[in-house]
Coordinates of C-alpha atoms and ligand atoms in Angstrom, one line a residue:
M771 CA 16.4 38.7 -43.9
T772 CA 17.8 36.6 -41.3
T773 CA 16.2 33.8 -40.3
T774 CA 16.6 31.5 -37.3
I775 CA 15.9 27.9 -38.0
A776 CA 16.1 25.1 -35.0
T777 CA 18.1 22.2 -34.9
K778 CA 19.4 19.5 -33.3
P779 CA 22.8 17.8 -32.8
I780 CA 23.9 15.7 -35.8
A781 CA 26.3 13.0 -34.0
G782 CA 29.5 12.5 -35.3
Q783 CA 31.0 15.8 -36.6
K784 CA 34.1 15.3 -35.4
P785 CA 36.9 17.2 -37.5
G786 CA 39.3 14.2 -38.3
T787 CA 43.3 14.8 -39.7
S788 CA 41.8 17.5 -41.8
G789 CA 38.6 19.0 -41.4
L790 CA 34.9 17.0 -41.5
R791 CA 34.5 14.4 -44.0
K792 CA 31.4 12.2 -44.9
K793 CA 29.7 11.0 -47.5
T794 CA 28.6 13.6 -50.0
A795 CA 25.0 12.4 -49.8
Q796 CA 25.4 12.6 -45.8
F797 CA 26.8 16.7 -45.9
M798 CA 23.5 17.4 -48.5
Q799 CA 20.9 15.8 -45.9
P800 CA 19.0 18.7 -44.5
G801 CA 20.5 20.7 -41.9
Y802 CA 24.0 18.7 -41.7
L803 CA 26.4 21.1 -43.7
E804 CA 24.6 24.1 -42.0
N805 CA 25.3 22.5 -38.6
F806 CA 28.5 22.5 -39.0
V807 CA 29.0 25.5 -40.8
Q808 CA 27.3 27.6 -37.4
S809 CA 29.4 25.3 -35.4
I810 CA 32.4 26.3 -36.8
W811 CA 31.2 30.6 -36.4
D812 CA 30.3 29.0 -32.8
G813 CA 33.8 27.9 -32.0
I814 CA 35.6 30.3 -32.9
G815 CA 33.9 33.2 -31.2
G816 CA 31.2 34.8 -34.0
V817 CA 32.0 36.2 -36.9
I818 CA 30.7 39.4 -36.4
G819 CA 32.8 42.5 -38.0
K820 CA 35.4 39.5 -39.9
T821 CA 36.4 38.7 -42.9
L822 CA 36.6 35.6 -44.1
V823 CA 38.4 33.7 -47.4
L824 CA 36.1 30.9 -49.1
G825 CA 36.8 28.2 -52.2
G826 CA 37.0 24.7 -52.5
D827 CA 38.3 21.8 -55.0
G828 CA 35.2 21.9 -57.4
R829 CA 34.0 18.7 -56.1
F830 CA 29.9 17.8 -56.7
F831 CA 28.0 20.0 -54.0
N832 CA 31.2 22.4 -54.4
D833 CA 28.7 25.3 -56.3
R834 CA 25.9 25.0 -53.7
A835 CA 27.5 24.4 -50.6
A836 CA 29.4 27.5 -51.5
Q837 CA 26.0 29.7 -51.1
I838 CA 25.0 28.0 -48.5
I839 CA 28.1 29.4 -46.3
L840 CA 27.8 32.8 -48.1
R841 CA 24.3 33.3 -46.7
M842 CA 25.2 31.7 -43.0
A843 CA 28.6 34.2 -43.2
A844 CA 25.6 37.1 -44.1
A845 CA 23.1 36.1 -41.1
S846 CA 26.0 35.9 -38.3
G847 CA 27.7 39.5 -39.5
A848 CA 30.4 38.7 -41.2
A849 CA 31.8 41.6 -42.6
K850 CA 33.4 40.4 -46.0
V851 CA 33.9 36.9 -47.6
I852 CA 36.7 36.9 -50.3
V853 CA 35.8 34.1 -53.0
G854 CA 37.4 32.4 -55.5
Q855 CA 36.0 32.5 -58.7
N856 CA 32.9 30.0 -59.4
A857 CA 33.9 28.8 -55.8
L858 CA 37.2 26.9 -56.9
L859 CA 40.3 27.4 -54.6
S860 CA 43.2 25.5 -53.7
T861 CA 44.2 24.6 -50.6
P862 CA 47.5 26.3 -50.6
A863 CA 45.9 29.5 -53.0
A864 CA 43.5 29.5 -50.0
S865 CA 46.0 29.7 -47.3
H866 CA 48.1 32.2 -48.9
L867 CA 44.7 34.3 -49.8
I868 CA 44.1 34.4 -45.8
R869 CA 47.7 35.6 -45.0
L870 CA 47.7 38.2 -47.9
R871 CA 44.2 39.7 -47.2
G872 CA 45.3 39.2 -43.3
A873 CA 41.6 37.8 -43.3
D874 CA 40.1 36.1 -40.0
G875 CA 40.1 32.7 -41.5
G876 CA 38.9 30.9 -44.2
I877 CA 36.3 27.3 -45.6
I878 CA 37.7 24.8 -47.9
M879 CA 35.4 22.4 -49.1
S880 CA 37.3 20.0 -50.0
A881 CA 37.6 16.2 -49.0
S882 CA 41.3 16.6 -50.6
H883 CA 42.3 13.3 -52.4
N884 CA 39.3 10.9 -51.2
P885 CA 36.8 10.9 -54.1
G886 CA 33.9 12.8 -54.9
G887 CA 30.6 12.8 -56.6
P888 CA 27.0 11.8 -55.2
D889 CA 28.2 8.7 -54.2
E890 CA 31.4 9.4 -52.7
D891 CA 32.7 12.1 -50.3
F892 CA 32.7 15.7 -49.6
G893 CA 34.4 17.7 -47.0
V894 CA 34.8 21.5 -44.9
K895 CA 38.2 22.7 -43.4
Y896 CA 38.0 25.6 -41.1
N897 CA 41.8 27.3 -41.4
T898 CA 42.7 29.9 -38.7
A899 CA 43.9 34.1 -39.3
N900 CA 47.6 32.3 -40.0
G901 CA 46.7 30.8 -43.1
G902 CA 46.6 27.1 -41.6
P903 CA 44.1 24.2 -40.1
A904 CA 42.7 25.0 -37.6
P905 CA 45.3 23.5 -34.5
E906 CA 43.1 20.9 -31.9
S907 CA 42.1 23.3 -29.7
V908 CA 39.9 24.9 -32.2
T909 CA 38.7 21.8 -34.0
N910 CA 37.4 20.6 -30.2
R911 CA 35.5 23.8 -29.7
I912 CA 33.7 23.6 -32.9
F913 CA 33.0 19.8 -31.9
A914 CA 31.6 20.8 -28.5
A915 CA 29.4 23.3 -30.4
T916 CA 27.8 20.1 -32.7
E917 CA 27.1 18.3 -30.1
S918 CA 24.9 21.6 -28.0
I919 CA 23.8 23.8 -31.2
T920 CA 19.8 24.4 -31.3
Q921 CA 19.5 27.1 -33.9
Y922 CA 21.2 28.3 -36.8
L923 CA 21.6 31.3 -38.8
T924 CA 20.8 32.0 -42.9
L925 CA 19.3 34.7 -45.1
E926 CA 16.8 34.6 -47.6
A927 CA 18.6 35.8 -50.6
D928 CA 19.5 34.5 -54.1
D929 CA 22.4 33.1 -55.2
I930 CA 25.1 35.1 -56.0
D931 CA 27.2 35.0 -59.6
L932 CA 30.7 33.5 -58.2
S933 CA 31.7 33.8 -62.4
A934 CA 31.2 36.9 -62.2
L935 CA 35.0 39.0 -60.6
G936 CA 34.3 41.6 -58.4
T937 CA 32.2 43.0 -55.5
H938 CA 28.8 41.7 -54.9
Q939 CA 26.5 42.5 -52.0
L940 CA 25.0 39.5 -49.8
G941 CA 22.5 41.5 -47.2
A942 CA 25.0 43.8 -45.6
M943 CA 28.2 41.6 -46.0
A944 CA 30.7 42.0 -49.0
V945 CA 31.4 39.0 -51.1
E946 CA 34.4 39.6 -53.7
V947 CA 34.7 37.3 -56.3
V948 CA 38.3 37.1 -56.8
D949 CA 40.6 35.3 -59.5
P950 CA 42.0 32.0 -57.7
V951 CA 45.3 31.6 -59.8
T952 CA 46.4 35.1 -59.8
D953 CA 48.3 35.7 -56.0
Y954 CA 48.9 32.5 -56.1
Q955 CA 51.2 32.8 -59.1
A956 CA 52.7 35.6 -58.0
L957 CA 53.7 34.4 -54.8
M958 CA 55.7 31.4 -56.7
E959 CA 57.5 33.9 -58.8
T960 CA 59.1 35.7 -55.7
L961 CA 60.4 32.4 -54.4
F962 CA 61.5 30.7 -57.5
D963 CA 64.3 31.8 -60.6
F964 CA 61.5 31.6 -63.3
D965 CA 64.1 32.6 -65.8
A966 CA 66.1 29.8 -65.0
I967 CA 63.1 27.1 -65.2
R968 CA 61.9 28.6 -68.8
A969 CA 65.0 28.1 -70.0
L970 CA 65.2 25.1 -69.1
I971 CA 62.3 24.3 -71.0
A972 CA 63.2 26.5 -74.1
G973 CA 66.1 23.8 -74.0
G974 CA 64.1 21.0 -74.8
F975 CA 63.2 20.0 -70.9
Q976 CA 59.9 18.1 -71.3
L977 CA 57.3 17.3 -68.8
R978 CA 53.9 16.1 -68.0
F979 CA 51.8 17.4 -65.0
D980 CA 48.3 15.2 -64.6
A981 CA 46.1 17.6 -62.7
M982 CA 43.7 14.4 -62.2
H983 CA 40.9 16.5 -63.4
A984 CA 40.7 18.6 -59.7
V985 CA 41.6 21.8 -58.8
T986 CA 44.8 22.4 -60.1
G987 CA 44.5 22.1 -63.4
P988 CA 44.1 25.9 -64.0
Y989 CA 47.2 26.9 -62.0
A990 CA 49.2 24.6 -63.4
V991 CA 48.1 25.5 -66.8
A992 CA 49.0 29.6 -66.4
I993 CA 52.1 28.5 -64.6
L994 CA 53.5 25.6 -66.5
E995 CA 52.2 26.4 -70.0
T996 CA 51.3 29.9 -70.1
T997 CA 54.3 31.4 -67.7
L998 CA 57.7 28.5 -67.9
G999 CA 56.7 28.2 -71.7
A1000 CA 55.9 23.8 -71.4
A1001 CA 54.1 22.8 -74.4
P1002 CA 50.6 22.9 -74.6
G1003 CA 49.3 19.8 -73.2
S1004 CA 51.7 19.3 -71.2
V1005 CA 48.8 19.5 -68.4
V1006 CA 46.6 16.6 -68.6
N1007 CA 43.0 16.0 -67.1
A1008 CA 43.4 20.0 -66.3
V1009 CA 39.4 21.0 -66.1
P1010 CA 38.5 20.1 -62.8
L1011 CA 35.5 17.8 -62.8
P1012 CA 32.7 17.6 -60.0
D1013 CA 33.8 13.7 -59.7
F1014 CA 37.1 14.5 -60.8
G1015 CA 36.4 12.0 -64.2
K1016 CA 35.5 9.2 -61.6
G1017 CA 39.0 8.7 -60.3
H1018 CA 40.5 9.0 -57.3
P1019 CA 42.7 12.3 -57.2
D1020 CA 45.6 11.0 -55.3
P1021 CA 48.7 11.3 -56.9
N1022 CA 50.2 8.0 -56.1
P1023 CA 51.9 4.9 -57.9
V1024 CA 48.3 3.4 -58.0
W1025 CA 45.3 6.4 -58.9
A1026 CA 48.3 7.7 -61.1
R1027 CA 49.0 4.6 -63.1
D1028 CA 48.3 6.9 -66.4
L1029 CA 51.5 9.1 -65.4
M1030 CA 53.4 6.3 -63.9
D1031 CA 53.4 4.2 -67.0
T1032 CA 54.0 7.2 -69.4
M1033 CA 56.9 8.4 -67.1
F1034 CA 58.3 4.2 -67.1
G1035 CA 57.1 3.9 -70.8
T1036 CA 60.0 4.7 -74.0
A1037 CA 58.4 7.9 -75.1
A1038 CA 59.0 9.4 -71.3
P1039 CA 59.4 12.9 -71.3
D1040 CA 62.3 14.1 -68.1
F1041 CA 59.8 14.8 -65.4
G1042 CA 56.4 13.8 -64.3
A1043 CA 54.2 15.7 -61.4
A1044 CA 50.9 15.0 -60.2
S1045 CA 48.9 16.7 -57.6
D1046 CA 45.6 15.8 -55.2
G1047 CA 42.0 17.3 -55.5
D1048 CA 42.4 20.0 -53.0
G1049 CA 46.1 21.3 -54.5
D1050 CA 48.0 20.8 -51.6
R1051 CA 49.8 16.8 -52.4
N1052 CA 52.0 16.2 -55.3
M1053 CA 54.1 13.1 -56.8
I1054 CA 57.2 13.5 -58.2
V1055 CA 58.4 11.2 -61.3
G1056 CA 61.3 11.7 -63.2
R1057 CA 61.9 9.3 -66.6
G1058 CA 62.0 5.6 -65.0
V1059 CA 62.1 6.9 -61.7
Y1060 CA 59.6 7.3 -59.2
V1061 CA 60.6 9.4 -56.5
T1062 CA 59.1 8.2 -53.0
P1063 CA 57.6 11.3 -50.8
S1064 CA 60.0 10.9 -47.7
D1065 CA 62.7 11.1 -50.8
S1066 CA 61.5 14.3 -52.1
L1067 CA 61.5 16.0 -48.7
A1068 CA 65.1 14.8 -48.2
V1069 CA 66.0 15.8 -52.2
L1070 CA 64.1 19.3 -51.6
A1071 CA 66.0 20.2 -47.8
A1072 CA 69.1 19.4 -48.9
N1073 CA 68.9 21.6 -52.4
A1074 CA 66.3 24.6 -51.5
H1075 CA 69.2 26.7 -51.4
L1076 CA 69.4 26.4 -55.5
A1077 CA 66.0 28.2 -55.1
P1078 CA 66.0 32.4 -54.4
G1079 CA 63.2 32.2 -52.1
Y1080 CA 65.5 29.9 -49.5
A1081 CA 69.0 30.7 -50.4
G1082 CA 69.5 31.6 -47.1
G1083 CA 69.7 28.0 -45.8
L1084 CA 66.7 26.2 -43.5
K1085 CA 66.0 27.3 -39.9
G1086 CA 64.9 23.6 -39.5
V1087 CA 62.7 21.0 -41.0
A1088 CA 60.0 18.9 -39.8
R1089 CA 58.2 15.9 -41.2
S1090 CA 55.3 14.1 -39.3
M1091 CA 56.1 11.0 -37.7
P1092 CA 55.6 8.2 -39.7
T1093 CA 57.2 10.0 -42.5
S1094 CA 61.1 8.3 -43.1
C1095 CA 64.4 9.3 -41.3
A1096 CA 65.8 10.4 -44.8
V1097 CA 65.3 14.2 -44.0
D1098 CA 66.5 13.4 -41.0
L1099 CA 69.9 12.7 -42.0
V1100 CA 70.1 16.0 -44.5
A1101 CA 69.6 17.7 -41.3
E1102 CA 72.0 16.1 -38.9
A1103 CA 74.7 17.3 -42.4
K1104 CA 73.4 20.4 -42.2
G1105 CA 73.7 20.9 -38.7
I1106 CA 69.7 22.1 -38.1
K1107 CA 67.1 20.2 -36.3
S1108 CA 64.2 18.4 -37.7
Y1109 CA 60.6 17.9 -35.6
A1110 CA 58.8 14.8 -35.7
T1111 CA 54.8 16.0 -35.6
P1112 CA 51.8 13.4 -35.8
T1113 CA 50.1 13.0 -39.1
G1114 CA 48.3 15.9 -40.2
W1115 CA 49.3 19.9 -41.7
K1116 CA 48.2 21.3 -38.9
F1117 CA 50.4 20.0 -36.1
F1118 CA 53.4 22.0 -38.6
G1119 CA 51.9 25.4 -37.7
N1120 CA 53.2 26.8 -34.7
L1121 CA 56.5 25.3 -35.9
L1122 CA 56.4 27.2 -39.0
D1123 CA 54.8 30.4 -37.3
A1124 CA 57.7 30.5 -34.9
G1125 CA 60.4 30.1 -37.4
L1126 CA 62.0 26.7 -35.8
A1127 CA 61.3 25.0 -39.4
T1128 CA 61.4 26.1 -42.8
L1129 CA 60.7 23.2 -44.6
C1130 CA 57.8 20.5 -43.9
G1131 CA 56.9 17.3 -45.2
E1132 CA 54.4 13.9 -44.9
E1133 CA 55.2 10.8 -46.4
S1134 CA 51.4 11.0 -48.3
A1135 CA 52.4 13.3 -50.5
G1136 CA 52.7 16.5 -49.3
T1137 CA 55.6 18.8 -48.7
G1138 CA 55.4 22.5 -48.1
S1139 CA 57.2 25.6 -46.8
D1140 CA 56.9 28.5 -44.6
H1141 CA 55.2 30.7 -48.1
V1142 CA 52.1 29.3 -46.7
R1143 CA 50.6 27.1 -44.0
E1144 CA 49.1 24.0 -45.6
K1145 CA 51.0 21.6 -48.0
D1146 CA 51.6 22.7 -51.4
G1147 CA 52.0 20.9 -54.6
L1148 CA 52.0 22.9 -57.4
W1149 CA 55.2 24.8 -55.0
A1150 CA 56.9 21.2 -54.4
V1151 CA 56.8 20.6 -58.7
L1152 CA 58.2 23.9 -58.8
L1153 CA 61.0 23.4 -56.7
W1154 CA 61.7 20.5 -57.9
L1155 CA 62.0 22.2 -61.2
N1156 CA 64.7 24.6 -60.0
I1157 CA 66.5 22.9 -58.1
L1158 CA 67.0 20.3 -62.0
A1159 CA 67.5 24.1 -63.8
A1160 CA 70.2 24.5 -61.5
R1161 CA 72.1 21.6 -61.4
R1162 CA 71.6 20.8 -64.3
Q1163 CA 70.9 16.6 -63.9
S1164 CA 68.2 14.4 -63.9
V1165 CA 65.7 13.4 -61.6
A1166 CA 67.8 9.9 -61.7
E1167 CA 71.0 11.6 -61.2
V1168 CA 70.2 13.6 -58.4
M1169 CA 68.4 10.5 -56.5
H1170 CA 71.4 8.7 -56.9
D1171 CA 73.9 11.4 -55.7
H1172 CA 71.2 12.3 -52.5
W1173 CA 71.8 8.4 -51.8
A1174 CA 75.2 7.9 -52.4
E1175 CA 76.1 11.0 -49.9
Y1176 CA 73.0 10.3 -47.0
G1177 CA 72.2 6.8 -47.3
R1178 CA 68.8 5.6 -48.9
V1179 CA 65.8 4.6 -46.8
Y1180 CA 63.5 2.6 -48.3
Y1181 CA 60.0 3.1 -47.3
S1182 CA 56.8 2.1 -47.9
R1183 CA 53.2 2.2 -46.6
H1184 CA 50.4 -0.4 -47.4
D1185 CA 47.5 0.5 -46.4
Y1186 CA 44.5 -2.0 -45.7
E1187 CA 41.4 0.1 -46.7
A1188 CA 38.0 -0.2 -45.5
I1189 CA 38.3 -3.3 -42.5
D1190 CA 35.7 -3.3 -40.2
S1191 CA 36.5 -0.8 -36.9
D1192 CA 36.0 -3.3 -34.0
I1193 CA 38.5 -5.0 -35.3
A1194 CA 40.8 -2.3 -36.1
N1195 CA 40.3 -0.8 -33.2
T1196 CA 41.3 -4.0 -31.4
L1197 CA 44.3 -4.6 -33.7
I1198 CA 45.6 -1.5 -32.8
A1199 CA 44.4 -1.5 -28.7
D1200 CA 46.1 -5.2 -28.5
L1201 CA 49.5 -4.0 -29.6
R1202 CA 49.3 -1.0 -27.8
G1203 CA 48.7 -3.8 -24.5
R1204 CA 52.0 -5.2 -25.4
L1205 CA 54.5 -2.6 -26.3
D1206 CA 56.1 -3.2 -22.7
T1207 CA 56.7 -6.8 -23.4
L1208 CA 58.5 -6.4 -27.3
P1209 CA 62.1 -4.7 -27.2
G1210 CA 64.2 -7.4 -27.3
T1211 CA 61.2 -10.2 -28.6
A1212 CA 62.0 -11.4 -32.5
A1213 CA 59.9 -10.5 -34.9
G1214 CA 60.4 -13.0 -38.5
A1215 CA 63.7 -12.1 -38.8
L1216 CA 63.9 -8.8 -36.9
T1217 CA 64.4 -7.8 -33.0
V1218 CA 62.3 -5.3 -31.7
S1219 CA 64.9 -2.6 -29.9
K1220 CA 62.3 -0.1 -29.4
A1221 CA 58.1 0.0 -29.2
A1222 CA 55.9 3.0 -28.2
D1223 CA 52.9 4.4 -28.7
F1224 CA 53.7 8.2 -30.2
A1225 CA 52.9 11.1 -27.9
Y1226 CA 54.0 14.8 -29.4
D1227 CA 54.4 17.4 -26.9
D1228 CA 54.8 20.7 -29.0
P1229 CA 57.7 22.4 -28.2
V1230 CA 55.8 26.1 -28.7
D1231 CA 52.2 26.3 -27.3
G1232 CA 53.2 22.9 -24.8
S1233 CA 49.9 21.3 -26.3
L1234 CA 50.5 17.4 -25.6
T1235 CA 48.7 15.4 -28.6
E1236 CA 48.8 11.5 -27.4
K1237 CA 47.8 7.7 -29.4
Q1238 CA 49.3 8.8 -32.8
G1239 CA 50.2 6.1 -34.2
I1240 CA 52.0 2.5 -32.6
E1241 CA 56.5 3.1 -33.7
I1242 CA 58.5 0.3 -33.7
T1243 CA 61.8 0.3 -34.0
F1244 CA 64.5 -3.3 -34.8
E1245 CA 67.9 -3.7 -34.2
G1246 CA 70.0 -2.2 -36.7
G1247 CA 67.4 0.7 -37.6
A1248 CA 64.4 -0.8 -39.3
R1249 CA 61.1 0.8 -38.8
L1250 CA 57.5 0.1 -38.3
V1251 CA 54.7 2.6 -37.8
L1252 CA 50.9 1.7 -37.3
R1253 CA 47.9 3.8 -37.6
L1254 CA 44.6 4.2 -38.3
S1255 CA 43.7 6.5 -41.1
G1256 CA 41.7 9.8 -40.0
T1257 CA 40.9 10.9 -43.7
G1258 CA 38.3 8.3 -44.4
T1259 CA 34.3 8.1 -44.1
E1260 CA 34.0 4.2 -44.9
G1261 CA 34.9 1.3 -42.2
A1262 CA 38.7 1.5 -40.7
T1263 CA 42.0 2.3 -43.1
L1264 CA 44.8 0.9 -41.4
R1265 CA 48.1 2.4 -42.5
V1266 CA 51.4 0.3 -41.7
Y1267 CA 54.1 2.6 -42.5
L1268 CA 57.9 0.4 -43.4
E1269 CA 61.3 2.0 -43.6
R1270 CA 64.8 0.9 -43.9
L1271 CA 68.2 2.9 -44.2
E1272 CA 70.8 1.4 -46.4
V1273 CA 73.8 2.7 -46.9
Q1274 CA 76.1 0.3 -48.8
R1275 CA 76.9 1.7 -52.2
D1276 CA 76.0 -1.1 -54.3
Q1277 CA 72.6 -1.9 -52.5
M1278 CA 70.9 1.9 -54.1
D1279 CA 69.0 0.0 -56.8
Q1280 CA 66.7 -2.2 -55.2
D1281 CA 62.9 -2.9 -55.4
A1282 CA 61.7 -0.9 -52.3
Q1283 CA 58.9 -3.9 -51.6
A1284 CA 62.0 -6.7 -51.6
A1285 CA 64.3 -4.1 -49.6
L1286 CA 61.3 -3.9 -46.8
A1287 CA 60.5 -7.6 -47.3
P1288 CA 61.6 -8.4 -43.6
V1289 CA 60.1 -5.6 -42.0
V1290 CA 56.6 -6.6 -43.8
T1291 CA 57.3 -10.2 -42.4
A1292 CA 58.0 -8.5 -38.3
A1293 CA 54.6 -6.5 -39.2
E1294 CA 52.8 -9.5 -39.8
A1295 CA 54.3 -11.4 -36.7
L1296 CA 53.6 -8.4 -34.7
A1297 CA 50.2 -7.2 -34.8
E1298 CA 48.7 -10.1 -37.2
I1299 CA 47.4 -7.9 -39.5
R1300 CA 46.6 -10.3 -42.2
T1301 CA 45.0 -13.1 -39.9
R1302 CA 42.9 -10.6 -38.1
T1303 CA 41.2 -8.8 -40.9
G1304 CA 41.1 -11.6 -42.8
R1305 CA 42.7 -10.2 -46.3
T1306 CA 45.8 -10.9 -48.3
A1307 CA 47.6 -7.9 -49.1
P1308 CA 47.3 -3.8 -48.7
D1309 CA 44.6 -2.3 -51.2
V1310 CA 47.3 0.2 -51.9
M1311 CA 51.2 0.0 -51.4
T1312 CA 52.7 3.5 -52.2
Ligands
LIG679 C1 46.4 11.4 -44.8 C2 47.5 11.4 -44.8 C3 47.9 12.8 -43.9 C4 47.3 14.0 -44.6 C5 45.8 13.7 -44.6 C6 45.5 15.1 -45.3 O1 45.5 11.4 -42.8 O2 48.1 10.2 -44.1 O3 49.7 12.9 -44.4 O4 47.9 15.4 -44.1 O5 46.0 12.8 -45.3 O6 46.2 15.3 -46.4 P1 45.4 9.9 -42.7 O7 44.5 10.3 -41.2 O8 43.9 9.1 -43.6 O9 46.6 9.0 -42.8 V1 44.8 15.2 -47.9 O10 45.4 15.8 -48.4 O11 43.6 14.3 -47.9 O12 44.4 16.6 -47.3
LIG680 CO1 44.6 17.0 -50.1

């Protein structure tokens, strides 16, 4: 039986870089999730007769939230919801399922790389029929609906047994429970030379994949161990846990410390990788060598043609603006276009749909292609393995060859987390106010050549997105970007992105932080980060 529940707008339900993220306790307050889900339905013109995909990364409240969303979809007249077994789906697998099944859209329950648990974070994201995160035109309508909501619809019904594969009935709506891995794995097998990777592994190549107790565990075990023959136990932390083992499921050298220690230790395997909470990020580490995500994107762009799915070459590439220029150098050499977009995967959707770009990436450990409309962690791992199998080289050799050919872009991101929002906003506003005066001025040992507030003019739909980060370029080519995070749930997080191109062959093996010291000094001189925030060092450096 459908019931209509009266409600009132709840302030702050504005989707950020990637959906709505809040403290789990806030999401669990009566009406909070319901208000947002009803606003999604209202923002997309209702769900009558529609087919949706639903899944999440398994974090605390994932199972309960799935039942609430199913009842609300049924009450609002959806025809069918396709759900991953136990309400699990990685973000890229959900994107694929939407496309494969021609669904009208989908809901992904995840706060991605944010920690999970009753005292940590939860999130909800809506993806459109192309499989990608809703563009801002849609999230703006959803937000507007949260501000005027008066009621939501739900169904009085028992929970569906989401552990049981097959089709269930919820009122008049069908709920189809599917294996979360099968279709995704089939797609991977069309893109990569599984025989070559299997032969590489059979020849003694060792790998370690850290699923960080998050959603990629079952995918990685099925693909890397069962199908490709990696030794049992190559995938570690493989069982998704509601609190991710109390860790941050964020694949970077800080939060994937164990993997880094293994890869830099005496018995290091040949290849290491990790993924995040919802499986769309990846970290790549060779024996004794960490590959920055910006470099990884460049290497994948340079070598993608070695994998069957990309043998015809790339139509173009795209990177988020703060991502290093390394991929631009590859694009230039290949004679293809490189696009720079605002941070967040939703900005790549139009380029992929229009066939302007094949490969996309972000400095935050996201890489992907036009096979789905999300970034894809395991996809990147498999492309790397395919490239290593084809080139018969180690990760370190691939990197050195790459830098020798294109130059090395030293890169790092410094994050100042949970700082006072007023201080963060003022810091950015003050800098923004001075941009016109900066060119020609000295900052430490560097001189500013250009300073601008990044705005993106979408070449496909003509939409304009402004204030996407402050970009400062120095004479000699170093670059500094400052922006505030749109995924945090506490105070503000200031991200400071630093890069410098090095083309001298004998300067390719510096420590990244040392190589970037002049840019760090310039950042402090221009933005007074440490003085204003009172912090003496960043919380996280990647
Ligand atoms: C961060 C990253 C961005 C990424 C986003 C979602 O956003 O910087 O590159 O697309 O997270 O990733 P922000 O606004 O906090 O800088 V995921 O894997 O958390 O969905
Ligand atoms: Co993610």
